[in-house]
mmCIF file of C-alpha atoms in Angstrom:
data_model
loop_
_atom_site.group_PDB
_atom_site.id
_atom_site.type_symbol
_atom_site.label_atom_id
_atom_site.label_comp_id
_atom_site.label_asym_id
_atom_site.label_seq_id
_atom_site.Cartn_x
_atom_site.Cartn_y
_atom_site.Cartn_z
ATOM 1 C CA UNK X 1 0.000 0.000 0.000
ATOM 2 C CA UNK X 2 2.843 2.385 0.877
ATOM 3 C CA UNK X 3 4.610 1.723 -2.435
ATOM 4 C CA UNK X 4 1.400 2.395 -4.349
ATOM 5 C CA UNK X 5 0.870 5.709 -2.547
ATOM 6 C CA UNK X 6 4.492 6.668 -3.151
ATOM 7 C CA UNK X 7 4.210 5.860 -6.858
ATOM 8 C CA UNK X 8 1.003 7.914 -7.085
ATOM 9 C CA UNK X 9 2.701 10.823 -5.315
ATOM 10 C CA UNK X 10 5.622 10.645 -7.752
ATOM 11 C CA UNK X 11 3.232 10.665 -10.722
ATOM 12 C CA UNK X 12 1.336 13.681 -9.377
ATOM 13 C CA UNK X 13 4.595 15.528 -8.685
ATOM 14 C CA UNK X 14 5.781 14.740 -12.209
ATOM 15 C CA UNK X 15 2.556 16.178 -13.650
ATOM 16 C CA UNK X 16 2.943 19.364 -11.610
ATOM 17 C CA UNK X 17 6.553 19.767 -12.723
ATOM 18 C CA UNK X 18 5.527 19.105 -16.319
ATOM 19 C CA UNK X 19 2.912 21.838 -16.113
ATOM 20 C CA UNK X 20 5.239 24.335 -14.423
ATOM 21 C CA UNK X 21 8.360 23.830 -16.538
ATOM 22 C CA UNK X 22 7.010 22.825 -19.949
ATOM 23 C CA UNK X 23 3.357 23.695 -20.486
ATOM 24 C CA UNK X 24 3.375 27.084 -18.704
ATOM 25 C CA UNK X 25 6.416 28.392 -20.653
ATOM 26 C CA UNK X 26 4.851 27.241 -23.930
ATOM 27 C CA UNK X 27 1.677 29.175 -23.072
ATOM 28 C CA UNK X 28 3.715 32.234 -22.035
ATOM 29 C CA UNK X 29 5.778 32.157 -25.255
ATOM 30 C CA UNK X 30 2.663 31.925 -27.389
ATOM 31 C CA UNK X 31 1.130 34.885 -25.533
ATOM 32 C CA UNK X 32 4.401 36.836 -26.006
ATOM 33 C CA UNK X 33 4.236 36.168 -29.740
ATOM 34 C CA UNK X 34 0.594 37.251 -29.965
ATOM 35 C CA UNK X 35 1.056 40.422 -27.890
ATOM 36 C CA UNK X 36 4.375 41.216 -29.576
ATOM 37 C CA UNK X 37 2.752 40.926 -32.986
ATOM 38 C CA UNK X 38 -0.043 43.256 -31.894
ATOM 39 C CA UNK X 39 1.873 45.860 -29.835
ATOM 40 C CA UNK X 40 5.430 45.421 -31.071
ATOM 41 C CA UNK X 41 8.507 44.017 -29.382
ATOM 42 C CA UNK X 42 9.541 47.136 -27.484
ATOM 43 C CA UNK X 43 6.070 47.754 -26.048
ATOM 44 C CA UNK X 44 5.720 44.115 -25.028
ATOM 45 C CA UNK X 45 9.040 44.181 -23.163
ATOM 46 C CA UNK X 46 8.073 47.510 -21.584
ATOM 47 C CA UNK X 47 4.783 46.031 -20.329
ATOM 48 C CA UNK X 48 6.639 43.060 -18.839
ATOM 49 C CA UNK X 49 8.985 45.340 -16.869
ATOM 50 C CA UNK X 50 6.115 47.644 -15.886
ATOM 51 C CA UNK X 51 3.999 44.800 -14.496
ATOM 52 C CA UNK X 52 7.004 43.494 -12.567
ATOM 53 C CA UNK X 53 7.675 46.919 -11.025
ATOM 54 C CA UNK X 54 4.022 47.532 -10.142
ATOM 55 C CA UNK X 55 3.781 44.002 -8.774
ATOM 56 C CA UNK X 56 6.824 44.439 -6.538
ATOM 57 C CA UNK X 57 5.363 47.698 -5.195
ATOM 58 C CA UNK X 58 2.010 46.079 -4.325
ATOM 59 C CA UNK X 59 3.643 42.951 -2.893
ATOM 60 C CA UNK X 60 5.831 45.074 -0.632
ATOM 61 C CA UNK X 61 2.880 47.213 0.487
ATOM 62 C CA UNK X 62 0.583 44.255 1.202
ATOM 63 C CA UNK X 63 3.397 42.255 2.750
ATOM 64 C CA UNK X 64 4.042 44.966 5.350
ATOM 65 C CA UNK X 65 0.304 45.286 5.997
ATOM 66 C CA UNK X 66 -0.024 41.527 6.467
ATOM 67 C CA UNK X 67 3.010 41.449 8.754
ATOM 68 C CA UNK X 68 1.415 44.141 10.937
ATOM 69 C CA UNK X 69 -1.892 42.253 10.953
ATOM 70 C CA UNK X 70 -0.127 39.085 12.128
ATOM 71 C CA UNK X 71 1.609 41.061 14.898
ATOM 72 C CA UNK X 72 -1.695 42.476 16.139
ATOM 73 C CA UNK X 73 -3.318 39.039 16.106
ATOM 74 C CA UNK X 74 -0.409 37.556 18.071
ATOM 75 C CA UNK X 75 -0.573 40.375 20.620
ATOM 76 C CA UNK X 76 -4.272 39.612 21.067
ATOM 77 C CA UNK X 77 -3.331 35.945 21.584
ATOM 78 C CA UNK X 78 -5.132 34.844 18.422
ATOM 79 C CA UNK X 79 -3.896 32.293 15.924
ATOM 80 C CA UNK X 80 -3.081 34.256 12.735
ATOM 81 C CA UNK X 81 -4.328 31.656 10.232
ATOM 82 C CA UNK X 82 -5.671 34.161 7.712
ATOM 83 C CA UNK X 83 -2.587 36.373 8.062
ATOM 84 C CA UNK X 84 -0.160 33.498 7.575
ATOM 85 C CA UNK X 85 -2.084 32.255 4.551
ATOM 86 C CA UNK X 86 -2.199 35.807 3.160
ATOM 87 C CA UNK X 87 1.568 36.044 3.590
ATOM 88 C CA UNK X 88 2.104 32.783 1.713
ATOM 89 C CA UNK X 89 -0.185 33.828 -1.152
ATOM 90 C CA UNK X 90 1.477 37.264 -1.331
ATOM 91 C CA UNK X 91 4.896 35.571 -1.501
ATOM 92 C CA UNK X 92 3.766 33.299 -4.336
ATOM 93 C CA UNK X 93 2.119 36.283 -6.078
ATOM 94 C CA UNK X 94 5.392 38.204 -5.832
ATOM 95 C CA UNK X 95 7.314 35.337 -7.411
ATOM 96 C CA UNK X 96 4.746 35.104 -10.210
ATOM 97 C CA UNK X 97 4.806 38.865 -10.826
ATOM 98 C CA UNK X 98 8.600 38.977 -11.124
ATOM 99 C CA UNK X 99 8.522 35.991 -13.501
ATOM 100 C CA UNK X 100 8.243 37.335 -17.059
ATOM 101 C CA UNK X 101 4.920 36.482 -18.605
ATOM 102 C CA UNK X 102 1.376 37.688 -18.957
ATOM 103 C CA UNK X 103 -0.374 34.602 -17.561
ATOM 104 C CA UNK X 104 1.848 34.531 -14.473
ATOM 105 C CA UNK X 105 1.221 38.274 -14.012
ATOM 106 C CA UNK X 106 -2.549 37.757 -14.115
ATOM 107 C CA UNK X 107 -2.342 34.946 -11.549
ATOM 108 C CA UNK X 108 0.044 37.042 -9.424
ATOM 109 C CA UNK X 109 -2.230 40.082 -9.431
ATOM 110 C CA UNK X 110 -5.178 37.853 -8.496
ATOM 111 C CA UNK X 111 -3.154 36.721 -5.476
ATOM 112 C CA UNK X 112 -2.871 40.347 -4.368
ATOM 113 C CA UNK X 113 -6.646 40.831 -4.230
ATOM 114 C CA UNK X 114 -7.785 40.224 -0.608
ATOM 115 C CA UNK X 115 -11.109 38.652 -1.646
ATOM 116 C CA UNK X 116 -9.237 36.127 -3.772
ATOM 117 C CA UNK X 117 -7.090 35.167 -0.781
ATOM 118 C CA UNK X 118 -10.177 34.699 1.417
ATOM 119 C CA UNK X 119 -11.718 32.479 -1.263
ATOM 120 C CA UNK X 120 -8.487 30.477 -1.648
ATOM 121 C CA UNK X 121 -8.252 29.955 2.115
ATOM 122 C CA UNK X 122 -11.830 28.649 2.184
ATOM 123 C CA UNK X 123 -11.022 26.232 -0.654
ATOM 124 C CA UNK X 124 -7.824 25.022 1.057
ATOM 125 C CA UNK X 125 -9.598 24.594 4.420
ATOM 126 C CA UNK X 126 -12.392 22.644 2.781
ATOM 127 C CA UNK X 127 -9.867 20.426 0.975
ATOM 128 C CA UNK X 128 -7.949 19.609 4.163
ATOM 129 C CA UNK X 129 -11.073 19.062 6.259
ATOM 130 C CA UNK X 130 -12.481 16.652 3.685
ATOM 131 C CA UNK X 131 -9.218 14.829 3.220
ATOM 132 C CA UNK X 132 -7.773 14.687 6.727
ATOM 133 C CA UNK X 133 -10.662 15.148 9.148
ATOM 134 C CA UNK X 134 -11.293 12.396 11.707
ATOM 135 C CA UNK X 135 -14.995 13.189 11.615
ATOM 136 C CA UNK X 136 -15.122 12.277 7.931
ATOM 137 C CA UNK X 137 -13.427 8.959 8.624
ATOM 138 C CA UNK X 138 -15.881 8.138 11.424
ATOM 139 C CA UNK X 139 -18.882 8.721 9.180
ATOM 140 C CA UNK X 140 -17.445 6.468 6.497
ATOM 141 C CA UNK X 141 -17.321 3.464 8.824
ATOM 142 C CA UNK X 142 -20.006 0.864 8.341
ATOM 143 C CA UNK X 143 -22.449 0.895 11.226
ATOM 144 C CA UNK X 144 -22.940 -2.876 11.086
ATOM 145 C CA UNK X 145 -19.218 -3.580 11.124
ATOM 146 C CA UNK X 146 -18.313 -6.207 13.712
ATOM 147 C CA UNK X 147 -15.237 -5.658 15.838
ATOM 148 C CA UNK X 148 -13.598 -8.814 17.209
ATOM 149 C CA UNK X 149 -11.869 -8.729 20.541
ATOM 150 C CA UNK X 150 -11.029 -10.647 23.711
ATOM 151 C CA UNK X 151 -12.276 -9.736 27.117
ATOM 152 C CA UNK X 152 -11.785 -10.725 30.720
ATOM 153 C CA UNK X 153 -14.692 -10.590 33.114
ATOM 154 C CA UNK X 154 -13.790 -8.927 36.374
ATOM 155 C CA UNK X 155 -15.876 -9.747 39.389
ATOM 156 C CA UNK X 156 -15.955 -7.310 42.250
ATOM 157 C CA UNK X 157 -16.383 -8.535 45.787
ATOM 158 C CA UNK X 158 -18.981 -6.536 47.671
ATOM 159 C CA UNK X 159 -18.352 -7.736 51.174
ATOM 160 C CA UNK X 160 -19.462 -5.568 54.034
ATOM 161 C CA UNK X 161 -17.240 -5.408 57.070
#
């Protein structure tokens, strides 16, 4: 069973790497060609640098704001789940915005929108609760399932003195 899970994990990881390093660059190159043919090479390169600069500005601004929000939540002895998730999404958005490409820029700018981060956190929470929750596993058990076991009967002496 462990080997099967490991093989499945390797296959899924391979698919993710294939998408990231082969399919995504092919899509980005085709978009570059289309936009470059429409706007020209210089304007296309200018837009790429402009989106990277604007993205870095917004990532820095929202990163500081999120860092302050986490500090306030910790001072109030709250667990900063939303703040930590926001920080992770902002980090990924920053990486995507610095990466040259129009598709990665769109995804990166979506990561900077607070409503998108709230939606993503709800999706991730739902995924983990469905996949790893003990309550889900308890409901999946068959009610009529018989459990075998051994027992020892213990007799208590109730003698009055």
